[in-house]
Coordinates of C-alpha atoms and ligand atoms in Angstrom, one line a residue:
M1 CA 7.1 8.2 29.5
N2 CA 6.5 7.5 25.9
R3 CA 3.0 8.5 25.1
D4 CA 2.2 5.5 22.8
A5 CA 3.3 2.9 25.2
A6 CA 1.5 4.6 28.1
T7 CA -1.7 5.0 26.2
A8 CA -1.6 1.4 25.0
L9 CA -1.3 0.1 28.5
A10 CA -3.5 2.7 30.3
S11 CA -6.8 1.4 29.2
T12 CA -8.3 -2.1 29.6
P13 CA -10.0 -2.5 26.3
A14 CA -12.4 -5.3 25.9
R15 CA -11.3 -7.5 23.0
P16 CA -12.5 -5.5 20.0
P17 CA -15.0 -7.3 17.8
R18 CA -13.2 -9.0 15.0
A19 CA -14.6 -8.9 11.5
E20 CA -15.9 -12.3 10.7
H21 CA -14.1 -12.4 7.3
D22 CA -10.8 -11.7 9.1
A23 CA -10.8 -15.2 10.7
R24 CA -11.8 -17.2 7.6
T25 CA -9.4 -19.7 6.0
I26 CA -8.8 -19.6 2.3
F27 CA -11.0 -22.7 2.1
E28 CA -14.0 -20.8 3.6
V29 CA -13.5 -18.0 1.1
S30 CA -13.6 -20.5 -1.7
R31 CA -16.7 -20.7 -4.1
P32 CA -17.1 -23.4 -6.7
G33 CA -15.9 -22.3 -10.2
R34 CA -14.3 -19.0 -9.0
R35 CA -10.9 -18.5 -10.7
G36 CA -8.0 -16.0 -10.6
V37 CA -6.7 -17.0 -14.0
S38 CA -8.3 -18.6 -17.0
V39 CA -5.8 -20.9 -18.8
P40 CA -6.6 -21.1 -22.5
A41 CA -7.0 -24.6 -24.0
P42 CA -3.6 -25.8 -25.4
G43 CA -3.2 -25.3 -29.1
V44 CA -1.2 -28.5 -29.5
P45 CA -2.5 -32.0 -29.1
C46 CA -2.1 -33.0 -25.5
R47 CA -1.4 -36.5 -24.6
G48 CA -3.3 -37.1 -21.3
I49 CA -1.6 -37.7 -18.0
D50 CA -3.1 -41.2 -18.2
T51 CA -0.3 -42.2 -20.6
L52 CA 2.3 -41.0 -18.1
L53 CA 1.0 -42.3 -14.8
P54 CA 0.0 -45.9 -14.0
P55 CA -3.7 -46.3 -13.1
W56 CA -3.0 -46.9 -9.4
A57 CA -1.1 -43.5 -9.1
R58 CA -4.0 -41.5 -10.6
R59 CA -6.4 -39.5 -8.5
R60 CA -10.0 -40.5 -8.6
T61 CA -11.4 -37.2 -7.4
P62 CA -9.9 -33.7 -8.0
P63 CA -8.0 -32.2 -5.0
R64 CA -10.1 -29.9 -2.9
L65 CA -8.2 -26.8 -3.7
P66 CA -9.7 -23.4 -2.8
E67 CA -11.4 -21.7 -5.7
V68 CA -10.9 -17.9 -5.4
G69 CA -10.6 -14.8 -7.6
E70 CA -7.3 -12.9 -7.7
L71 CA -8.6 -10.0 -5.6
Q72 CA -9.8 -12.3 -2.8
L73 CA -6.6 -14.1 -2.9
V74 CA -4.5 -10.9 -2.6
R75 CA -6.7 -9.6 0.2
H76 CA -6.6 -12.9 2.1
Y77 CA -2.9 -13.2 2.2
T78 CA -2.2 -9.5 2.7
R79 CA -4.6 -9.6 5.7
L80 CA -2.7 -12.6 7.0
S81 CA 0.7 -10.9 6.5
R82 CA -0.5 -8.0 8.6
R83 CA -1.4 -10.2 11.6
N84 CA 2.3 -10.9 12.1
F85 CA 5.0 -9.0 14.0
S86 CA 8.1 -8.6 11.9
I87 CA 11.3 -6.6 11.9
D88 CA 9.9 -4.4 9.1
T89 CA 6.9 -3.5 11.2
H90 CA 7.9 -3.8 14.9
F91 CA 10.7 -3.6 17.4
Y92 CA 11.8 -7.2 17.8
P93 CA 14.2 -7.6 20.8
L94 CA 14.1 -11.4 20.7
G95 CA 17.2 -12.3 22.7
S96 CA 19.8 -14.6 21.1
C97 CA 18.2 -14.1 17.7
T98 CA 19.7 -10.8 16.6
M99 CA 16.6 -9.6 14.8
K100 CA 18.2 -6.6 13.2
Y101 CA 17.2 -4.8 10.0
N102 CA 18.1 -6.6 6.8
P103 CA 19.3 -3.8 4.5
R104 CA 17.4 -3.7 1.2
V105 CA 20.6 -3.3 -0.8
N106 CA 21.3 -7.0 0.1
E107 CA 18.1 -8.0 -1.5
Q108 CA 18.8 -5.9 -4.6
V109 CA 22.1 -7.7 -5.1
A110 CA 20.7 -11.2 -4.4
A111 CA 18.0 -10.4 -7.0
E112 CA 20.6 -9.5 -9.7
P113 CA 19.9 -11.9 -12.6
G114 CA 23.5 -13.0 -12.7
F115 CA 23.0 -14.5 -9.2
A116 CA 19.3 -15.2 -9.1
H117 CA 19.2 -17.1 -12.4
L118 CA 22.2 -19.3 -11.6
H119 CA 21.6 -23.0 -11.6
P120 CA 23.7 -25.2 -9.2
Y121 CA 24.4 -27.6 -12.0
Q122 CA 26.1 -25.0 -14.2
P123 CA 29.7 -25.9 -14.7
P124 CA 32.5 -23.7 -13.0
E125 CA 33.4 -22.1 -16.3
Q126 CA 30.0 -20.4 -16.4
T127 CA 29.9 -19.5 -12.7
Q128 CA 33.3 -17.9 -12.1
G129 CA 31.8 -14.7 -10.6
A130 CA 29.7 -16.7 -8.1
L131 CA 32.6 -18.9 -7.1
E132 CA 34.9 -15.9 -6.7
L133 CA 32.4 -14.2 -4.5
M134 CA 32.2 -17.3 -2.3
W135 CA 35.9 -17.5 -2.1
R136 CA 36.2 -13.9 -1.2
L137 CA 33.5 -14.2 1.5
E138 CA 35.4 -17.2 2.9
R139 CA 38.5 -15.0 3.1
M140 CA 36.6 -12.2 4.8
L141 CA 35.1 -14.5 7.4
A142 CA 38.5 -16.1 8.0
T143 CA 39.9 -12.6 8.7
I144 CA 37.0 -11.7 11.0
T145 CA 37.2 -15.0 13.0
G146 CA 41.0 -15.1 13.1
L147 CA 40.8 -18.7 11.9
H148 CA 42.4 -20.4 9.0
A149 CA 39.7 -21.9 6.7
I150 CA 35.9 -21.7 6.2
S151 CA 33.1 -23.9 5.0
L152 CA 30.0 -22.1 3.8
Q153 CA 28.0 -25.3 3.4
P154 CA 26.0 -25.5 6.7
A155 CA 22.4 -24.3 6.4
A156 CA 22.0 -22.7 9.8
G157 CA 23.7 -22.3 13.2
A158 CA 22.7 -25.7 14.5
H159 CA 23.9 -27.3 11.2
G160 CA 27.2 -25.5 11.7
E161 CA 27.5 -27.0 15.1
L162 CA 26.9 -30.5 13.7
T163 CA 29.5 -29.9 11.0
G164 CA 32.1 -28.5 13.4
L165 CA 31.6 -31.4 15.8
L166 CA 31.9 -33.9 12.9
C167 CA 35.3 -32.3 12.1
I168 CA 36.3 -32.6 15.8
R169 CA 35.3 -36.2 15.8
A170 CA 37.2 -36.9 12.6
Y171 CA 40.3 -35.2 14.1
H172 CA 40.2 -37.4 17.2
R173 CA 39.6 -40.5 15.1
A174 CA 42.6 -39.7 12.9
R175 CA 44.7 -39.6 16.0
G176 CA 43.4 -42.9 17.3
D177 CA 41.3 -41.2 20.0
E178 CA 38.0 -42.8 19.0
H179 CA 37.0 -42.8 22.7
R180 CA 36.9 -39.0 23.0
L181 CA 33.2 -38.6 22.9
R182 CA 32.4 -36.3 25.8
V183 CA 31.6 -32.7 25.0
L184 CA 31.5 -30.2 27.9
I185 CA 28.8 -27.5 27.6
P186 CA 28.0 -24.7 30.0
D187 CA 24.5 -25.0 31.5
S188 CA 23.6 -21.6 30.0
A189 CA 24.0 -22.9 26.5
H190 CA 21.5 -22.8 23.7
G191 CA 19.6 -26.1 23.3
T192 CA 21.0 -26.7 19.9
N193 CA 24.5 -27.3 21.5
P194 CA 23.6 -30.5 23.4
A195 CA 21.3 -31.6 20.5
S196 CA 24.1 -31.3 18.0
V197 CA 26.4 -33.3 20.3
S198 CA 23.8 -36.1 20.5
T199 CA 23.1 -36.0 16.8
C200 CA 26.9 -36.4 16.2
G201 CA 27.0 -39.6 18.4
M202 CA 28.8 -37.9 21.3
H203 CA 27.7 -37.2 24.9
A204 CA 27.0 -33.7 26.4
V205 CA 28.2 -33.0 29.9
A206 CA 27.0 -29.8 31.6
V207 CA 29.5 -27.4 33.2
R208 CA 28.2 -25.0 35.9
T209 CA 28.0 -21.3 35.4
G210 CA 29.6 -19.3 38.2
A211 CA 28.1 -16.3 40.1
D212 CA 29.6 -13.9 37.6
G213 CA 27.7 -15.6 34.7
R214 CA 30.8 -17.2 33.2
I215 CA 32.1 -20.8 33.1
E216 CA 33.0 -22.0 36.6
L217 CA 36.7 -23.0 36.1
A218 CA 36.8 -25.5 39.0
D219 CA 33.8 -27.4 37.6
L220 CA 35.3 -27.4 34.1
E221 CA 38.6 -28.7 35.5
S222 CA 36.9 -31.5 37.4
K223 CA 35.1 -32.7 34.2
L224 CA 38.1 -32.7 31.8
D225 CA 39.5 -36.2 31.3
E226 CA 40.9 -38.5 28.6
N227 CA 37.5 -38.9 27.1
T228 CA 36.9 -35.2 26.5
A229 CA 36.5 -34.5 22.8
A230 CA 35.7 -30.8 23.2
L231 CA 34.3 -27.9 25.2
M232 CA 31.5 -26.1 23.4
V233 CA 31.3 -22.6 24.6
T234 CA 29.1 -19.7 23.4
N235 CA 30.9 -16.3 23.4
P236 CA 29.5 -13.8 24.3
N237 CA 27.4 -16.3 26.2
T238 CA 23.6 -16.5 26.4
L239 CA 23.6 -14.4 29.5
G240 CA 25.0 -11.6 27.3
L241 CA 28.4 -11.8 28.9
F242 CA 31.9 -12.1 27.5
E243 CA 33.7 -15.2 28.6
T244 CA 36.7 -13.2 29.9
Q245 CA 38.6 -16.3 30.9
L246 CA 38.4 -18.0 27.5
P247 CA 42.2 -18.0 26.7
E248 CA 42.8 -19.8 30.0
V249 CA 39.8 -22.1 29.4
C250 CA 41.2 -23.1 26.0
E251 CA 44.6 -23.8 27.5
R252 CA 43.1 -26.2 30.0
V253 CA 41.0 -28.0 27.5
H254 CA 43.9 -28.4 25.1
A255 CA 46.1 -29.6 27.9
A256 CA 43.5 -32.4 28.4
G257 CA 43.7 -33.3 24.7
G258 CA 40.3 -31.7 23.8
L259 CA 39.4 -29.0 21.3
V260 CA 37.3 -25.9 21.8
Y261 CA 34.2 -25.2 19.8
M262 CA 32.9 -21.7 20.0
D263 CA 29.2 -21.1 19.3
G264 CA 29.6 -17.8 17.4
A265 CA 25.9 -17.1 17.0
N266 CA 26.4 -14.0 19.1
L267 CA 29.3 -12.6 17.0
N268 CA 27.3 -9.4 16.4
A269 CA 28.6 -8.2 19.8
I270 CA 32.3 -8.5 19.0
L271 CA 32.3 -8.2 15.2
G272 CA 35.6 -6.6 14.1
L273 CA 36.7 -6.1 17.8
V274 CA 37.7 -9.6 18.8
R275 CA 39.0 -12.4 16.6
P276 CA 37.9 -15.5 18.3
G277 CA 40.8 -17.5 16.8
R278 CA 43.2 -15.4 18.8
L279 CA 41.5 -16.5 22.1
G280 CA 42.6 -20.1 21.4
I281 CA 39.5 -21.7 20.0
D282 CA 39.7 -24.4 17.2
V283 CA 36.3 -24.1 15.5
M284 CA 33.3 -21.9 15.5
H285 CA 30.1 -21.2 13.5
L286 CA 28.7 -17.9 12.4
N287 CA 25.1 -17.2 11.8
L288 CA 24.9 -15.2 8.5
H289 CA 21.2 -14.7 9.3
K290 CA 22.0 -12.8 12.4
T291 CA 25.4 -11.0 12.3
F292 CA 25.5 -10.5 8.6
S293 CA 21.9 -9.4 8.2
T294 CA 20.5 -12.1 5.9
P295 CA 16.9 -12.9 6.6
H296 CA 15.7 -15.3 9.4
G297 CA 13.1 -18.0 9.5
G298 CA 10.3 -17.5 7.1
G299 CA 12.4 -15.0 5.2
G300 CA 15.4 -17.3 5.2
P301 CA 16.7 -19.9 4.7
G302 CA 19.6 -19.3 7.1
S303 CA 23.3 -20.0 6.7
G304 CA 25.8 -21.1 9.4
P305 CA 29.4 -21.3 8.0
I306 CA 32.1 -22.7 10.1
A307 CA 35.6 -21.4 10.6
V308 CA 38.5 -23.8 11.7
T309 CA 42.2 -23.8 12.5
S310 CA 44.7 -25.3 10.0
A311 CA 44.7 -28.6 12.1
L312 CA 40.9 -29.0 11.4
E313 CA 40.9 -27.8 7.8
P314 CA 41.5 -31.3 6.2
Y315 CA 38.1 -32.4 7.6
L316 CA 36.0 -29.6 6.2
P317 CA 33.1 -30.6 3.9
V318 CA 33.5 -31.0 0.2
P319 CA 33.3 -29.8 -2.5
R320 CA 35.3 -26.7 -1.7
V321 CA 35.9 -23.6 -3.8
V322 CA 39.6 -23.3 -4.7
R323 CA 41.5 -20.7 -6.6
R324 CA 43.9 -22.1 -9.2
E325 CA 47.3 -20.6 -9.8
D326 CA 46.0 -18.9 -13.0
G327 CA 43.4 -17.1 -10.8
R328 CA 40.4 -19.2 -12.0
F329 CA 38.1 -20.8 -9.5
E330 CA 36.9 -24.4 -9.4
L331 CA 35.2 -26.9 -7.1
S332 CA 37.4 -29.5 -5.6
S333 CA 36.6 -32.7 -3.7
D334 CA 40.2 -33.7 -3.5
F335 CA 40.4 -33.6 0.3
P336 CA 40.7 -37.3 1.3
H337 CA 40.1 -36.6 5.0
S338 CA 36.9 -34.6 4.5
I339 CA 33.8 -35.5 6.5
G340 CA 32.0 -35.3 3.1
R341 CA 29.1 -33.3 2.0
V342 CA 26.7 -31.8 4.6
K343 CA 24.4 -29.9 2.2
A344 CA 23.1 -30.0 -1.3
F345 CA 25.4 -28.2 -3.7
L346 CA 27.4 -25.5 -1.9
G347 CA 24.9 -24.3 0.7
H348 CA 22.4 -21.4 0.7
A349 CA 24.0 -19.3 -2.0
A350 CA 21.6 -16.3 -1.8
M351 CA 22.7 -15.8 1.8
F352 CA 26.3 -15.5 0.6
W353 CA 25.4 -12.7 -1.8
R354 CA 23.6 -10.9 0.9
A355 CA 26.3 -11.3 3.6
Y356 CA 29.0 -10.3 1.1
T357 CA 27.1 -7.2 0.2
Y358 CA 26.6 -6.3 3.9
L359 CA 30.4 -6.7 4.5
R360 CA 31.3 -4.6 1.5
A361 CA 28.7 -2.0 2.2
H362 CA 30.1 -1.4 5.7
G363 CA 33.9 -1.9 5.2
A364 CA 36.2 -2.7 8.1
H365 CA 35.7 0.6 9.9
D366 CA 31.9 0.4 10.1
L367 CA 31.8 -3.3 11.0
V368 CA 33.3 -2.2 14.4
Q369 CA 30.5 0.3 14.8
I370 CA 28.0 -2.5 14.4
A371 CA 29.3 -4.2 17.5
R372 CA 29.8 -1.0 19.4
H373 CA 26.3 0.2 18.9
A374 CA 24.8 -3.3 19.6
V375 CA 26.6 -3.3 23.0
L376 CA 25.7 0.3 23.7
N377 CA 22.0 -0.2 23.0
A378 CA 21.9 -3.3 25.2
N379 CA 23.6 -1.5 28.1
Y380 CA 21.2 1.4 27.7
V381 CA 18.3 -1.0 28.2
L382 CA 20.1 -2.5 31.2
A383 CA 20.6 0.9 32.8
R384 CA 16.9 2.0 32.2
L385 CA 15.3 -1.3 33.4
R386 CA 17.6 -2.2 36.2
P387 CA 15.6 -0.4 38.9
H388 CA 12.4 -2.2 37.8
Y389 CA 13.5 -5.8 37.1
D390 CA 16.0 -8.1 38.8
L391 CA 19.4 -8.5 37.1
P392 CA 20.6 -12.0 38.1
Y393 CA 24.1 -11.6 36.8
P394 CA 25.9 -8.2 37.0
G395 CA 26.6 -6.2 33.9
P396 CA 27.8 -4.5 31.9
C397 CA 26.5 -6.7 29.2
M398 CA 27.4 -7.3 25.6
H399 CA 24.8 -7.4 22.9
E400 CA 21.9 -8.5 25.1
V401 CA 20.7 -8.2 28.7
V402 CA 19.0 -10.9 30.7
F403 CA 16.6 -9.8 33.4
S404 CA 14.5 -12.0 35.7
A405 CA 10.8 -11.3 36.3
R406 CA 10.9 -13.1 39.6
R407 CA 9.9 -9.9 41.5
Q408 CA 6.9 -9.5 39.2
K409 CA 6.1 -13.2 39.5
R410 CA 5.7 -12.9 43.2
L411 CA 3.0 -10.3 42.5
G412 CA 1.3 -12.7 40.1
V413 CA 2.7 -11.5 36.8
S414 CA 5.0 -14.0 35.0
A415 CA 7.5 -13.5 32.2
L416 CA 4.8 -14.9 29.9
D417 CA 2.3 -12.3 31.0
I418 CA 4.9 -9.6 30.4
A419 CA 5.5 -10.9 26.9
K420 CA 1.7 -10.8 26.2
L421 CA 1.4 -7.2 27.6
L422 CA 4.2 -6.1 25.3
L423 CA 2.3 -7.3 22.3
D424 CA -0.5 -4.9 23.3
A425 CA 2.0 -2.1 23.6
G426 CA 3.1 -2.8 20.0
F427 CA 6.4 -4.6 20.6
H428 CA 7.5 -8.1 19.8
P429 CA 8.4 -9.7 23.2
P430 CA 11.9 -10.6 24.2
T431 CA 12.9 -14.2 24.5
I432 CA 11.4 -15.6 27.7
Y433 CA 12.4 -18.6 30.0
F434 CA 15.8 -18.8 28.3
P435 CA 18.6 -19.2 29.4
L436 CA 17.2 -22.0 31.6
I437 CA 19.4 -21.1 34.6
V438 CA 17.5 -17.7 35.0
P439 CA 14.1 -18.0 36.6
E440 CA 11.4 -16.0 34.7
A441 CA 14.1 -15.0 32.2
L442 CA 13.6 -11.9 30.0
M443 CA 16.3 -11.9 27.4
I444 CA 16.4 -8.6 25.6
E445 CA 18.5 -8.0 22.5
P446 CA 17.8 -4.5 21.0
T447 CA 20.4 -4.8 18.2
E448 CA 22.3 -1.9 16.7
T449 CA 19.8 -1.0 14.1
E450 CA 17.2 0.5 16.5
S451 CA 16.9 4.2 17.2
R452 CA 17.1 5.6 20.7
E453 CA 13.4 6.7 20.5
T454 CA 12.3 3.1 19.7
I455 CA 14.4 1.7 22.5
D456 CA 13.1 4.3 24.9
A457 CA 9.5 3.5 23.9
F458 CA 10.2 -0.2 24.6
C459 CA 11.7 0.6 28.0
D460 CA 8.8 2.9 28.9
A461 CA 6.4 0.0 28.1
M462 CA 8.5 -2.4 30.3
I463 CA 8.4 0.1 33.1
A464 CA 4.7 0.6 32.8
I465 CA 4.3 -3.2 32.9
A466 CA 6.4 -3.4 36.1
R467 CA 4.0 -0.7 37.6
L468 CA 1.0 -2.6 36.4
A469 CA 2.3 -5.7 38.2
E470 CA 2.2 -3.8 41.4
T471 CA -1.1 -2.1 40.9
D472 CA -3.3 -4.4 38.8
P473 CA -1.7 -7.8 38.3
E474 CA -5.0 -9.4 37.3
R475 CA -5.1 -7.3 34.1
A476 CA -1.9 -8.9 32.9
H477 CA -3.6 -12.2 32.6
E478 CA -6.0 -10.9 30.0
A479 CA -3.3 -9.7 27.6
P480 CA -3.0 -9.6 24.7
V481 CA -6.3 -7.9 23.8
T482 CA -5.2 -6.1 20.6
T483 CA -3.9 -9.0 18.6
P484 CA -6.0 -11.1 16.1
V485 CA -5.6 -14.1 18.5
G486 CA -5.8 -13.6 22.2
R487 CA -4.3 -15.7 25.0
I488 CA -4.5 -19.3 24.0
D489 CA -5.3 -22.1 26.4
E490 CA -1.8 -23.6 26.5
V491 CA -2.9 -26.8 28.4
A492 CA -5.6 -27.5 25.9
A493 CA -3.2 -26.8 23.0
A494 CA -0.7 -29.3 24.4
R495 CA -3.3 -32.0 25.4
R496 CA -5.9 -31.6 22.7
P497 CA -4.1 -30.1 19.8
V498 CA -6.2 -29.3 16.7
L499 CA -3.7 -29.8 13.9
R500 CA -6.0 -29.9 10.9
W501 CA -8.8 -27.6 9.7
Q502 CA -11.9 -29.4 8.8
P503 CA -14.8 -28.0 6.6
G504 CA -17.6 -26.8 8.8
E505 CA -15.5 -26.2 11.9
Ligands
PLP1 C1 23.5 -19.0 20.9 C2 22.9 -19.7 19.8 N1 23.5 -20.9 19.3 C3 22.9 -21.5 18.2 C4 21.8 -21.1 17.6 C5 21.2 -21.9 16.5 O1 21.2 -21.2 15.3 P1 20.1 -21.6 14.2 O2 18.8 -21.1 14.7 O3 20.6 -20.8 13.0 O4 20.2 -23.1 13.9 C6 21.1 -20.0 18.1 C7 19.8 -19.6 17.5 O5 19.1 -18.7 17.9 C8 21.7 -19.3 19.2 O6 21.1 -18.2 19.7

């Protein structure tokens, strides 16, 4: 057993006293008149704001901004930043999110002045390098996906879904098939799939998952009809399993006049090994902020390009980067069937520089290693934890493994308790309660960037927790005791949310 995990879980520490200053907001640190910078009086006559703003738009009292010195400010935000779990500080096996290391060389390239100082309104003659890079990235992604054309515009995976569905809708419309509005989605799918379908004005219809964790063909067949616009399938799916019947599934959907959308958020597992276009799909999105190591969430923004067949290309968003015969690049909106623009300018350009760097830094050979190691690591976790947690769908798995904590739940320890205990052991928890078809789901995605020692330490902690559930389940309800904020009252948070800090509270 890993000593750190064992030690962390062995004792039942009372919540350590928290330094009072640790919990203060920046407003409580504030003191009237305190400043971080002194701005000298302007040396030129300054026409007051009163000449620019009409009286009704002017403040009557100054805003209540915090007044702090530079040191207090730095300490305050540094302290806050240390209260978080992040990939740079902790193992982060958050299933379906691919929280892998974002190489620093990506950041270095994105910060190059030639990229960082570009303005989106600069004309193409001044931005040839950036346009060329986008064009090249599109070609690389087309090769990787085995599809014909790419749009880099969508801002995230869910936005890619919406864009791809809009292309599908435009395709049916152009063929006089306005009525094709039903989109079939396996019941294991990520919530964004049905949400994107509704946002696009279509209707989601659930397809059952079979005992092997893959689409149940008979159920799919029974739901295909003349109103089917598409099947939206995640591959590998959210149970961490490869949809082995996808070519046959695509044939059936096409025979019914529908198209196949592949949610490619889990591409990390098959990168360089499988070209989804060859399986028969028509459109997919990729999450640059997962597979191609650009930052997630607060470190984002994300990027969710889509890849399409030649039949769907006319509908891609505009403007598009095109290469002229003389080798120069320009932006063209000369695509009359396009669904139009889905994002300001060309999308989140800094993500493109990072993803391109990642692809070039690895090269074709090493891309394959990414997927192989991601799958190996997930199967290693599967093998170590299988004796201790229920595995509702048989492995081997792809990039992630989904266990059920129903055995522990019967002892009084839920998936939520396990997540909180992991925080005390120094690990970000896995995704819990998703996919929805797995009771007490624990969805673990170790990614390829973690060492065996780290994965072993995590598995040791999970095993220690399974033992704790058998010996002292009550203790699980107290966790976490080492984090700045302990277990919150979830009912109170939902029923009586406190959404605004008030002075004196
Ligand atoms: C399988 C799957 N599909 C779609 C998405 C949506 O991607 P995004 O969060 O970038 O919108 C996610 C995000 O985690 C996902 O895991």
